[in-house]
């Protein structure tokens, strides 16, 4: 692959085996190999922070809060520092983008053009809240003055997944830090490196050492030690529903800590009979499952088609899905991502095989002609005749697999959309805005898109799930406010 972006990336990238604590890289024993999903090659080692390392990070965060004035300074000063951090992140987009791309599933072109600027802009969004919030003066009895005062919580423990490491990390640390907290963040053990660079840039921007710390390691050890640490005032987590439940239990067992949980999904896309532009709808529907090879929490993995438009939609989708350009993340023209690991690819394959053995029919399996040897890839797959009782319809697959179910009337379509224990997102497609709005009202999901699918750069719109897709919100005002606690003060007036 001489002459490609690959060669440049490989030469320049030497990930650090350790943590970022108290404004410094802290070396630690290599505990496991970190592989590039694109070709399976081990490109680094990562440590497994034990309870002592986690304790050191939490204490550094507490000490920084006590001595640096981060939580007590003029909020505009805090906002200015965060904006400077965002600027440094954006200026570093080539380096951060390469670091993000090499070890994750994000194609380098997208990481540089989208993930890094989106991370920076999210930090700017939350910085603006720093001095634009407050409590209330309450309607108390006349001889009392009642104040409700918002305060930072202290040290926030954040745990994030591998699928968009920088973006997911920033959605946790930016609102927490803007509200005056310190953060100890644990990235996924599969993508530990880009967030450390982000933490280093925070200190360069003037964030006091110890306000943003990164500890690396596995979930059941490092993650669990972080969640249970008595110095953590709140836990914010993004990841699978199963891990979210374990974290919620650990929060209850270790001091009744508040918790924000952004969990998995099995999001429906409902196409009603009156859609006019089938080409446009098919394009949007296919992107909702092809993006990041379906490894997106709100991937539109359940396609619900009104019988009147089912065949023309399927015909278009089969064509669109067959065209994806798979390849290693370091090639500039790759637009279809690898799967994060062989283990995850095998898990996708097991679910699909189970479905076909139970009677589901493969409508299309896309082409993987540019996939590199040793990498973990999974061809985009659409399954027809998938029953509501099948795992491929009920459980999050977290891969480029979409099932098709048909419905005969609008109520049945909405009922099918709700036939899931998840409730993260949904897309509805219709020319009748009344129907779209009714579906929006009746679908039990934290986000409903009408005639579009996926987030925009409108950070004011929160994301978060109903049912087993989570508790609380990332982004928006709600995410900022969940990093505050409220104190009531009553003052007697003589
Ligand atoms: P995961 O639950 O396996 O791991 C997520 C993080 O939790 C990792 O850092 C992991 O090390 C850590 N962890 C695992 N066990 C732990 C434990 N017992 N205690 C503390 N930490 C622990 O998820 P994943 O495979 O990394 O990510 C994919 C999942 O994330 C999918 O389910 C996806 O839907 C979800 N996700 C949700 C959103 C959202 O906004 N709702 C966004 C992105 C990803």
Coordinates of C-alpha atoms and ligand atoms in Angstrom, one line a residue, residues 159-164 168 171-172 186-190 217-227 237-244 246-247 250 261-265 295-298 340 344 396 398 422 424 463-465 469-470 474, ligand 1:
X159 CA -16.8 5.4 31.0
X160 CA -17.2 5.3 27.2
X161 CA -17.3 2.8 24.4
X162 CA -15.1 2.2 21.4
X163 CA -17.4 3.3 18.6
X164 CA -16.7 7.0 18.4
X168 CA -18.3 10.0 23.1
X171 CA -20.0 14.3 25.4
X172 CA -19.1 13.2 28.9
X186 CA -12.0 5.4 31.2
X187 CA -12.0 4.8 27.4
X188 CA -12.7 1.5 25.9
X189 CA -9.8 -0.9 26.2
X190 CA -10.0 -1.3 22.4
X217 CA -7.9 -0.7 31.5
X218 CA -10.6 -3.2 31.2
X219 CA -14.2 -2.7 32.3
X220 CA -14.6 -5.4 35.0
X221 CA -11.3 -4.2 36.7
X222 CA -10.5 -0.5 36.0
X223 CA -14.1 0.5 35.1
X224 CA -15.5 -1.2 38.2
X225 CA -12.9 0.3 40.5
X226 CA -13.7 3.8 39.1
X227 CA -17.5 3.4 39.5
X237 CA -21.7 5.9 31.1
X238 CA -22.1 5.1 27.4
X239 CA -22.1 1.5 26.3
X240 CA -24.2 -1.6 26.2
X241 CA -27.4 -2.1 28.2
X242 CA -25.8 -5.1 30.0
X243 CA -22.8 -3.1 31.2
X244 CA -25.1 -0.2 32.1
X246 CA -23.9 -3.7 36.1
X247 CA -22.8 0.0 36.6
X250 CA -22.3 -0.8 41.4
X261 CA -26.7 5.8 31.2
X262 CA -26.6 6.0 27.4
X263 CA -27.2 2.4 26.3
X264 CA -27.9 0.2 23.3
X265 CA -30.7 0.4 20.8
X295 CA -21.8 0.2 14.9
X296 CA -23.8 3.2 16.0
X297 CA -26.0 3.1 19.0
X298 CA -29.0 4.5 17.0
X340 CA -14.1 -3.4 15.8
X344 CA -17.7 -8.8 17.4
X396 CA -28.8 -5.2 19.3
X398 CA -24.2 -3.8 16.4
X422 CA -35.1 -0.7 23.6
X424 CA -33.2 4.9 21.8
X463 CA -29.7 12.3 22.9
X464 CA -30.8 9.5 25.3
X465 CA -33.0 6.5 25.5
X469 CA -31.8 2.3 26.2
X470 CA -30.9 4.4 29.2
X474 CA -26.1 13.4 26.6
Ligands
LIG1 P1 -19.5 -2.2 26.6 O1 -20.7 -2.0 27.4 O2 -19.0 -3.5 26.4 O3 -18.3 -1.3 27.1 C1 -18.4 0.1 27.3 C2 -17.4 0.6 28.3 O4 -17.7 0.0 29.6 C3 -16.0 0.1 28.0 O5 -15.1 1.2 28.3 C4 -15.8 -1.0 28.9 O6 -14.4 -1.3 29.3 C5 -16.6 -0.6 30.1 N1 -17.0 -1.7 31.0 C6 -17.4 -2.9 30.7 N2 -17.8 -3.6 31.8 C7 -17.7 -2.8 32.8 C8 -18.0 -2.9 34.2 N3 -18.5 -4.0 34.8 N4 -17.8 -1.8 35.0 C9 -17.4 -0.6 34.5 N5 -17.1 -0.5 33.2 C10 -17.3 -1.5 32.3 O7 -19.9 -1.5 25.2 P2 -19.0 -1.4 23.9 O8 -19.0 -2.7 23.2 O9 -17.7 -0.7 24.2 O10 -19.9 -0.3 23.0 C11 -21.0 -0.6 22.3 C12 -22.3 -0.4 23.0 O11 -22.4 1.0 23.3 C13 -23.5 -0.7 22.2 O12 -24.5 -1.3 23.0 C14 -24.0 0.7 21.8 O13 -25.4 0.8 21.5 C15 -23.6 1.5 23.0 N6 -23.6 2.9 22.7 C16 -24.6 3.7 23.1 C17 -24.6 5.1 22.8 C18 -25.7 6.0 23.2 O14 -25.6 7.2 23.1 N7 -26.8 5.5 23.7 C19 -23.5 5.6 22.0 C20 -22.5 4.8 21.6 C21 -22.5 3.4 22.0

